Amino acid sequence: MDKKETVLVGISGGVDSAVCALKLKQAGYNVIGAMMKIYDGDIKTIANSCYGTDKKKETEDAKAICAKIGIDFHLIDCSKEFDKLVFETFKNEYKNGRTPNPCILCNPIIKFGIFPKLAREKGINFDKFATGHYARIEYDRNLDKYLLKQGVNLKKDQTYFLYRLTQEKLKNILFPLGSMQKENVRQLAKENDLIVHDKSDSQDFYKGNYTEIINAKKNPGDIVHIDGKILGRHEGIFNYTVGQRKGLKIAYPKPLYVVKLNPENNEVIVGEKECTFSKKLFAKDLVWTYFTDKDNMEQQIPASAKIRSAGIKSECTIYPQGNNVIVEFSEPQSAITPGQAIVFYKDDIVLGGATIETGF
């Protein structure tokens, strides 16, 4: 690759994006830093996961990082787009008894879409876009494909959140940290006197009082055993997720788990542990990272899949049905959760993914 290319790096104020910019600068690229502002108005609380609780401090850190590395810094306001396209979906999903993953929406739409687009509209010219994600992109000349691969550090691998990056997007993206361990990232930051070398990692998307965050009013309803017996009351199904055990506040001889959320009747359905297992699932909005229109798709595809970001890959067979998919696992899976993503892999290569509708 031509090292004279200009790369726009998404700077968050954390150590990963800082080292991403540093490595590209050291490799001889022309590097420009830009921070994605998403935290105006109602979204200021849930944005904590991306930029910490002190937004001003995060911006100051991002500026200091760019100054230390010797690159320009820009602040790109994506707050209106994030509010409309990501946060509104997040709120609506929770109100409808689903458990969304806003990061999966944000990445293709905002971070790898609107963010670099708005940067270009501001007059920032660049050839590639880079972030500090722990993932790898490799071009296979024989296949004429860009392969999205898991990061070498599997504990930090972030491909689950990136499956919506299609071939068209992958060809213009760089992930310099994909082959690094976290401790090496911090060490490199320390050796180069970056102030964020010991900064704590950002957390997952907001976990807290969803009544406050989604502006939902209390909506009491029944907590019902899967056999039909009413066991207690809840204050809103948006406070629960499939597989949840703690916080049910009901008495029962055996441990109970949330099996299903029923928005039509405003019910939280609970049952014993074995009731949470399913061997199949149905998912919508299928997106292929690996396959293109040029490929002859099989009617059934052997693969492995993750049904949650922190989960492990499980063997399965994929049955594509247009934009939808049925997946059958070799072994039953616990707590298949509507609204979450299922992401497909072939070894360490991401094939694609979809949004879970139901397990069965």
Tab-separated table of C-alpha atoms in Angstrom:
chain	number	residue	atom	x	y	z
A	1	MET	CA	0.000	0.000	0.000
A	2	ASP	CA	1.155	3.537	-0.765
A	3	LYS	CA	2.365	5.011	2.527
A	4	LYS	CA	1.758	8.491	1.140
A	5	GLU	CA	-1.963	7.899	1.476
A	6	THR	CA	-3.872	10.113	3.875
A	7	VAL	CA	-5.737	8.335	6.658
A	8	LEU	CA	-8.483	9.809	8.821
A	9	VAL	CA	-8.366	8.242	12.293
A	10	GLY	CA	-11.368	8.214	14.594
A	11	ILE	CA	-10.008	9.561	17.887
A	12	SER	CA	-12.105	8.889	21.003
A	13	GLY	CA	-9.770	10.119	23.727
A	14	GLY	CA	-8.830	6.556	24.696
A	15	VAL	CA	-5.629	4.552	24.384
A	16	ASP	CA	-6.712	2.333	21.475
A	17	SER	CA	-7.504	5.135	19.035
A	18	ALA	CA	-4.389	7.001	20.187
A	19	VAL	CA	-2.122	4.068	19.361
A	20	CYS	CA	-4.003	3.522	16.106
A	21	ALA	CA	-3.040	7.043	15.015
A	22	LEU	CA	0.507	6.660	16.355
A	23	LYS	CA	1.171	3.411	14.472
A	24	LEU	CA	-0.072	4.848	11.186
A	25	LYS	CA	2.013	7.988	11.667
A	26	GLN	CA	5.101	5.888	12.423
A	27	ALA	CA	4.403	3.783	9.331
A	28	GLY	CA	4.637	6.879	7.146
A	29	TYR	CA	1.005	7.673	6.423
A	30	ASN	CA	-0.347	11.209	6.377
A	31	VAL	CA	-2.620	11.054	9.414
A	32	ILE	CA	-5.531	13.282	10.415
A	33	GLY	CA	-7.380	12.900	13.712
A	34	ALA	CA	-11.131	13.428	14.134
A	35	MET	CA	-13.460	12.940	17.074
A	36	MET	CA	-17.084	11.936	16.606
A	37	LYS	CA	-19.401	14.069	18.732
A	38	ILE	CA	-22.607	12.190	19.572
A	39	TYR	CA	-23.569	13.475	22.991
A	40	ASP	CA	-25.923	16.439	22.658
A	41	GLY	CA	-29.407	16.457	24.154
A	42	ASP	CA	-31.091	13.257	25.292
A	43	ILE	CA	-28.215	11.008	24.278
A	44	LYS	CA	-25.675	12.539	26.659
A	45	THR	CA	-26.042	9.746	29.248
A	46	ILE	CA	-25.782	6.698	26.999
A	47	ALA	CA	-22.827	8.294	25.215
A	48	ASN	CA	-20.844	7.626	28.395
A	49	SER	CA	-19.938	4.208	27.040
A	50	CYS	CA	-18.186	5.732	24.033
A	51	TYR	CA	-16.508	8.740	25.634
A	52	GLY	CA	-16.633	8.358	29.409
A	53	THR	CA	-18.621	10.490	31.832
A	54	ASP	CA	-16.655	13.723	31.323
A	55	LYS	CA	-17.130	14.720	27.685
A	56	LYS	CA	-14.999	17.857	27.989
A	57	LYS	CA	-12.096	15.828	29.410
A	58	GLU	CA	-12.387	13.269	26.610
A	59	THR	CA	-12.216	16.007	23.983
A	60	GLU	CA	-9.208	17.580	25.711
A	61	ASP	CA	-7.469	14.185	25.804
A	62	ALA	CA	-8.182	13.663	22.100
A	63	LYS	CA	-6.710	17.071	21.262
A	64	ALA	CA	-3.639	16.370	23.424
A	65	ILE	CA	-3.102	12.998	21.735
A	66	CYS	CA	-3.166	14.551	18.277
A	67	ALA	CA	-0.827	17.353	19.356
A	68	LYS	CA	1.644	14.851	20.819
A	69	ILE	CA	1.615	12.683	17.709
A	70	GLY	CA	1.809	15.756	15.481
A	71	ILE	CA	-1.438	15.489	13.546
A	72	ASP	CA	-4.394	17.799	12.994
A	73	PHE	CA	-7.504	17.423	15.155
A	74	HIS	CA	-11.120	17.938	14.107
A	75	LEU	CA	-14.391	17.593	15.987
A	76	ILE	CA	-17.216	16.267	13.789
A	77	ASP	CA	-20.748	16.782	15.112
A	78	CYS	CA	-22.780	13.616	14.439
A	79	SER	CA	-25.177	14.096	17.364
A	80	LYS	CA	-28.326	14.774	15.324
A	81	GLU	CA	-27.753	11.762	13.097
A	82	PHE	CA	-26.918	9.541	16.076
A	83	ASP	CA	-30.026	10.680	17.933
A	84	LYS	CA	-32.298	10.014	14.958
A	85	LEU	CA	-30.794	6.846	13.495
A	86	VAL	CA	-29.382	5.036	16.538
A	87	PHE	CA	-30.841	6.351	19.785
A	88	GLU	CA	-34.451	6.434	18.577
A	89	THR	CA	-34.135	2.811	17.448
A	90	PHE	CA	-32.609	1.932	20.829
A	91	LYS	CA	-35.556	3.468	22.686
A	92	ASN	CA	-38.219	1.930	20.471
A	93	GLU	CA	-36.685	-1.531	20.681
A	94	TYR	CA	-36.644	-1.496	24.479
A	95	LYS	CA	-40.205	-0.237	24.668
A	96	ASN	CA	-41.228	-3.166	22.444
A	97	GLY	CA	-39.672	-5.795	24.687
A	98	ARG	CA	-36.474	-6.319	22.733
A	99	THR	CA	-32.819	-5.965	23.742
A	100	PRO	CA	-31.048	-3.883	21.079
A	101	ASN	CA	-27.354	-3.463	20.468
A	102	PRO	CA	-26.880	0.187	19.440
A	103	CYS	CA	-23.146	-0.249	18.752
A	104	ILE	CA	-23.984	-2.572	15.868
A	105	LEU	CA	-26.232	0.121	14.382
A	106	CYS	CA	-23.786	2.924	15.107
A	107	ASN	CA	-20.767	1.349	13.449
A	108	PRO	CA	-21.991	1.029	9.832
A	109	ILE	CA	-24.401	3.973	9.889
A	110	ILE	CA	-22.535	6.588	11.942
A	111	LYS	CA	-18.914	5.696	12.686
A	112	PHE	CA	-18.053	4.196	9.279
A	113	GLY	CA	-20.714	6.086	7.339
A	114	ILE	CA	-21.946	9.534	8.331
A	115	PHE	CA	-18.841	10.421	10.376
A	116	PRO	CA	-16.315	10.178	7.497
A	117	LYS	CA	-18.935	11.619	5.114
A	118	LEU	CA	-19.348	14.749	7.269
A	119	ALA	CA	-15.562	14.999	7.542
A	120	ARG	CA	-15.298	15.140	3.755
A	121	GLU	CA	-18.049	17.764	3.653
A	122	LYS	CA	-15.942	19.882	6.017
A	123	GLY	CA	-13.159	19.789	3.440
A	124	ILE	CA	-11.051	17.048	5.052
A	125	ASN	CA	-9.585	14.949	2.258
A	126	PHE	CA	-8.413	11.397	2.957
A	127	ASP	CA	-7.979	8.029	1.254
A	128	LYS	CA	-8.661	5.602	4.119
A	129	PHE	CA	-10.486	5.630	7.437
A	130	ALA	CA	-9.002	3.918	10.518
A	131	THR	CA	-10.135	3.101	14.043
A	132	GLY	CA	-8.687	1.352	17.092
A	133	HIS	CA	-10.947	-1.699	16.821
A	134	TYR	CA	-9.453	-5.091	17.621
A	135	ALA	CA	-10.148	-6.719	14.266
A	136	ARG	CA	-8.223	-7.438	11.059
A	137	ILE	CA	-8.895	-6.780	7.385
A	138	GLU	CA	-6.994	-8.807	4.800
A	139	TYR	CA	-7.345	-8.759	1.026
A	140	ASP	CA	-7.401	-12.204	-0.604
A	141	ARG	CA	-6.291	-11.849	-4.229
A	142	ASN	CA	-7.458	-15.345	-5.174
A	143	LEU	CA	-10.964	-14.672	-3.899
A	144	ASP	CA	-10.891	-10.968	-4.798
A	145	LYS	CA	-12.399	-10.287	-1.368
A	146	TYR	CA	-11.650	-8.259	1.715
A	147	LEU	CA	-11.753	-10.607	4.694
A	148	LEU	CA	-12.884	-9.284	8.072
A	149	LYS	CA	-11.068	-11.438	10.623
A	150	GLN	CA	-11.134	-11.691	14.373
A	151	GLY	CA	-8.435	-9.829	16.255
A	152	VAL	CA	-5.456	-11.866	17.425
A	153	ASN	CA	-6.454	-10.966	20.984
A	154	LEU	CA	-9.710	-12.924	21.124
A	155	LYS	CA	-10.640	-11.459	24.516
A	156	LYS	CA	-10.676	-8.016	22.905
A	157	ASP	CA	-11.979	-9.091	19.489
A	158	GLN	CA	-14.664	-6.665	18.268
A	159	THR	CA	-15.796	-8.284	15.031
A	160	TYR	CA	-19.216	-9.027	16.566
A	161	PHE	CA	-19.919	-5.292	16.369
A	162	LEU	CA	-18.559	-4.930	12.826
A	163	TYR	CA	-20.382	-7.577	10.779
A	164	ARG	CA	-22.412	-4.937	8.898
A	165	LEU	CA	-19.270	-3.639	7.198
A	166	THR	CA	-19.708	-4.803	3.620
A	167	GLN	CA	-17.020	-5.383	0.988
A	168	GLU	CA	-17.522	-1.824	-0.296
A	169	LYS	CA	-16.715	-0.368	3.145
A	170	LEU	CA	-13.951	-2.809	4.103
A	171	LYS	CA	-11.725	-1.823	1.183
A	172	ASN	CA	-11.309	1.684	2.610
A	173	ILE	CA	-10.858	0.808	6.304
A	174	LEU	CA	-7.728	0.127	8.357
A	175	PHE	CA	-7.539	-1.619	11.761
A	176	PRO	CA	-3.907	-1.232	12.894
A	177	LEU	CA	-4.477	-2.897	16.294
A	178	GLY	CA	-5.902	-6.149	14.958
A	179	SER	CA	-2.689	-8.091	15.477
A	180	MET	CA	-1.802	-6.563	18.864
A	181	GLN	CA	-2.392	-7.524	22.475
A	182	LYS	CA	-3.854	-4.893	24.805
A	183	GLU	CA	-0.812	-4.823	27.038
A	184	ASN	CA	1.393	-4.075	24.012
A	185	VAL	CA	-0.926	-1.237	23.016
A	186	ARG	CA	-0.582	0.331	26.462
A	187	GLN	CA	3.182	-0.196	26.452
A	188	LEU	CA	3.545	1.519	23.073
A	189	ALA	CA	1.453	4.430	24.333
A	190	LYS	CA	3.633	4.716	27.445
A	191	GLU	CA	6.882	4.579	25.471
A	192	ASN	CA	5.636	7.480	23.357
A	193	ASP	CA	4.445	9.552	26.335
A	194	LEU	CA	0.774	9.466	25.402
A	195	ILE	CA	-1.233	10.686	28.402
A	196	VAL	CA	-3.863	7.980	27.966
A	197	HIS	CA	-1.499	4.995	28.281
A	198	ASP	CA	-3.079	3.904	31.598
A	199	LYS	CA	-6.595	5.171	30.963
A	200	SER	CA	-9.349	2.652	31.727
A	201	ASP	CA	-11.234	1.071	28.849
A	202	SER	CA	-14.633	2.373	27.805
A	203	GLN	CA	-17.563	0.256	28.950
A	204	ASP	CA	-20.313	-1.476	27.024
A	205	PHE	CA	-23.318	0.556	25.967
A	206	TYR	CA	-25.203	2.164	28.867
A	207	LYS	CA	-26.494	-0.195	31.541
A	208	GLY	CA	-28.711	1.443	34.128
A	209	ASN	CA	-32.111	3.002	34.653
A	210	TYR	CA	-33.750	2.515	31.267
A	211	THR	CA	-36.910	4.270	32.499
A	212	GLU	CA	-34.816	7.435	32.636
A	213	ILE	CA	-32.854	6.883	29.464
A	214	ILE	CA	-35.676	5.901	27.102
A	215	ASN	CA	-38.135	8.353	28.694
A	216	ALA	CA	-40.539	5.496	29.375
A	217	LYS	CA	-43.249	5.779	31.986
A	218	LYS	CA	-43.804	2.982	34.458
A	219	ASN	CA	-46.099	0.416	32.875
A	220	PRO	CA	-46.950	-2.248	35.475
A	221	GLY	CA	-47.849	-5.741	34.344
A	222	ASP	CA	-47.718	-9.378	35.379
A	223	ILE	CA	-44.738	-11.672	35.786
A	224	VAL	CA	-46.089	-15.005	34.587
A	225	HIS	CA	-44.640	-18.510	34.853
A	226	ILE	CA	-44.411	-20.305	31.532
A	227	ASP	CA	-47.197	-22.616	32.784
A	228	GLY	CA	-49.538	-19.610	33.100
A	229	LYS	CA	-49.423	-18.895	36.839
A	230	ILE	CA	-49.049	-15.217	37.835
A	231	LEU	CA	-46.092	-14.895	40.227
A	232	GLY	CA	-45.710	-11.162	40.669
A	233	ARG	CA	-45.693	-7.706	39.103
A	234	HIS	CA	-43.216	-5.653	37.091
A	235	GLU	CA	-42.990	-1.912	36.370
A	236	GLY	CA	-42.164	-2.167	32.660
A	237	ILE	CA	-40.947	-4.930	30.370
A	238	PHE	CA	-38.114	-2.648	29.207
A	239	ASN	CA	-36.396	-3.367	32.544
A	240	TYR	CA	-35.930	-7.034	31.612
A	241	THR	CA	-34.082	-9.124	29.063
A	242	VAL	CA	-34.270	-12.780	28.046
A	243	GLY	CA	-32.061	-14.944	30.269
A	244	GLN	CA	-32.167	-12.510	33.206
A	245	ARG	CA	-32.242	-14.114	36.663
A	246	LYS	CA	-31.501	-11.343	39.158
A	247	GLY	CA	-33.936	-8.582	40.026
A	248	LEU	CA	-37.154	-10.528	39.411
A	249	LYS	CA	-38.303	-10.002	43.035
A	250	ILE	CA	-40.556	-13.018	43.115
A	251	ALA	CA	-40.617	-16.021	45.429
A	252	TYR	CA	-40.399	-19.502	43.917
A	253	PRO	CA	-38.942	-22.865	45.020
A	254	LYS	CA	-36.515	-22.932	42.077
A	255	PRO	CA	-34.379	-20.237	40.394
A	256	LEU	CA	-36.337	-18.548	37.595
A	257	TYR	CA	-35.173	-16.814	34.443
A	258	VAL	CA	-36.835	-14.500	31.944
A	259	VAL	CA	-37.888	-16.729	29.046
A	260	LYS	CA	-39.824	-14.213	26.950
A	261	LEU	CA	-41.121	-10.646	26.958
A	262	ASN	CA	-44.690	-10.276	25.728
A	263	PRO	CA	-45.351	-6.618	24.794
A	264	GLU	CA	-48.865	-7.388	23.519
A	265	ASN	CA	-50.042	-8.422	27.009
A	266	ASN	CA	-47.340	-6.470	28.880
A	267	GLU	CA	-46.074	-9.691	30.483
A	268	VAL	CA	-42.680	-10.943	31.587
A	269	ILE	CA	-42.670	-14.727	31.067
A	270	VAL	CA	-40.368	-16.684	33.389
A	271	GLY	CA	-39.361	-20.313	33.756
A	272	GLU	CA	-36.682	-22.685	34.978
A	273	LYS	CA	-33.204	-22.705	33.439
A	274	GLU	CA	-34.046	-25.423	30.931
A	275	CYS	CA	-36.813	-23.230	29.510
A	276	THR	CA	-34.242	-20.717	28.254
A	277	PHE	CA	-32.658	-23.159	25.768
A	278	SER	CA	-33.412	-23.289	22.036
A	279	LYS	CA	-31.724	-25.165	19.212
A	280	LYS	CA	-32.963	-22.916	16.385
A	281	LEU	CA	-33.537	-19.246	15.815
A	282	PHE	CA	-35.092	-16.952	13.254
A	283	ALA	CA	-33.350	-13.658	12.403
A	284	LYS	CA	-34.013	-10.713	10.082
A	285	ASP	CA	-32.000	-8.043	8.266
A	286	LEU	CA	-29.344	-10.484	7.075
A	287	VAL	CA	-26.119	-8.757	6.020
A	288	TRP	CA	-23.219	-10.598	4.377
A	289	THR	CA	-19.733	-9.339	5.138
A	290	TYR	CA	-18.056	-12.043	3.083
A	291	PHE	CA	-20.465	-12.978	0.302
A	292	THR	CA	-21.392	-10.761	-2.647
A	293	ASP	CA	-23.882	-10.985	-5.507
A	294	LYS	CA	-21.189	-12.724	-7.547
A	295	ASP	CA	-21.157	-15.730	-5.213
A	296	ASN	CA	-23.344	-18.758	-5.732
A	297	MET	CA	-25.002	-19.024	-2.328
A	298	GLU	CA	-25.641	-22.476	-0.928
A	299	GLN	CA	-29.057	-23.306	0.497
A	300	GLN	CA	-27.358	-24.311	3.715
A	301	ILE	CA	-24.016	-23.041	4.993
A	302	PRO	CA	-22.003	-24.744	7.756
A	303	ALA	CA	-20.512	-22.151	10.103
A	304	SER	CA	-20.152	-21.116	13.716
A	305	ALA	CA	-21.990	-18.240	15.349
A	306	LYS	CA	-22.086	-15.934	18.361
A	307	ILE	CA	-25.450	-14.814	19.741
A	308	ARG	CA	-23.940	-12.219	22.101
A	309	SER	CA	-20.778	-10.144	22.086
A	310	ALA	CA	-19.186	-11.883	25.074
A	311	GLY	CA	-20.327	-15.347	24.010
A	312	ILE	CA	-18.359	-18.151	22.449
A	313	LYS	CA	-18.788	-19.398	18.894
A	314	SER	CA	-21.043	-22.428	18.496
A	315	GLU	CA	-21.314	-24.726	15.485
A	316	CYS	CA	-24.409	-24.197	13.390
A	317	THR	CA	-25.977	-24.457	9.946
A	318	ILE	CA	-27.247	-21.299	8.239
A	319	TYR	CA	-30.371	-21.459	6.057
A	320	PRO	CA	-30.612	-18.105	4.200
A	321	GLN	CA	-34.098	-16.972	3.163
A	322	GLY	CA	-33.576	-13.739	1.287
A	323	ASN	CA	-33.092	-11.010	3.894
A	324	ASN	CA	-33.966	-13.448	6.674
A	325	VAL	CA	-32.269	-16.541	8.016
A	326	ILE	CA	-32.986	-19.668	10.046
A	327	VAL	CA	-30.083	-21.010	12.078
A	328	GLU	CA	-29.863	-24.477	13.583
A	329	PHE	CA	-27.207	-25.097	16.240
A	330	SER	CA	-25.440	-28.359	16.918
A	331	GLU	CA	-26.180	-27.857	20.627
A	332	PRO	CA	-29.055	-25.923	22.269
A	333	GLN	CA	-28.235	-22.301	23.122
A	334	SER	CA	-29.335	-20.480	26.257
A	335	ALA	CA	-31.108	-17.100	26.252
A	336	ILE	CA	-31.446	-16.401	22.530
A	337	THR	CA	-32.460	-12.768	22.816
A	338	PRO	CA	-34.666	-10.841	20.347
A	339	GLY	CA	-32.994	-7.626	19.225
A	340	GLN	CA	-29.454	-8.912	19.695
A	341	ALA	CA	-27.242	-9.869	16.762
A	342	ILE	CA	-26.182	-13.289	15.606
A	343	VAL	CA	-22.810	-13.136	13.837
A	344	PHE	CA	-21.530	-15.936	11.591
A	345	TYR	CA	-17.935	-17.104	11.259
A	346	LYS	CA	-15.891	-19.524	9.183
A	347	ASP	CA	-12.866	-20.128	11.382
A	348	ASP	CA	-11.711	-16.556	12.162
A	349	ILE	CA	-13.414	-14.961	9.126
A	350	VAL	CA	-16.676	-13.058	9.586
A	351	LEU	CA	-19.310	-14.224	7.104
A	352	GLY	CA	-22.104	-11.863	8.136
A	353	GLY	CA	-24.903	-11.552	10.642
A	354	ALA	CA	-28.528	-10.715	11.339
A	355	THR	CA	-30.878	-9.432	14.043
A	356	ILE	CA	-32.455	-12.132	16.203
A	357	GLU	CA	-36.246	-12.299	16.205
A	358	THR	CA	-36.910	-15.454	18.206
A	359	GLY	CA	-35.478	-18.757	19.346
A	360	PHE	CA	-37.425	-21.989	18.919
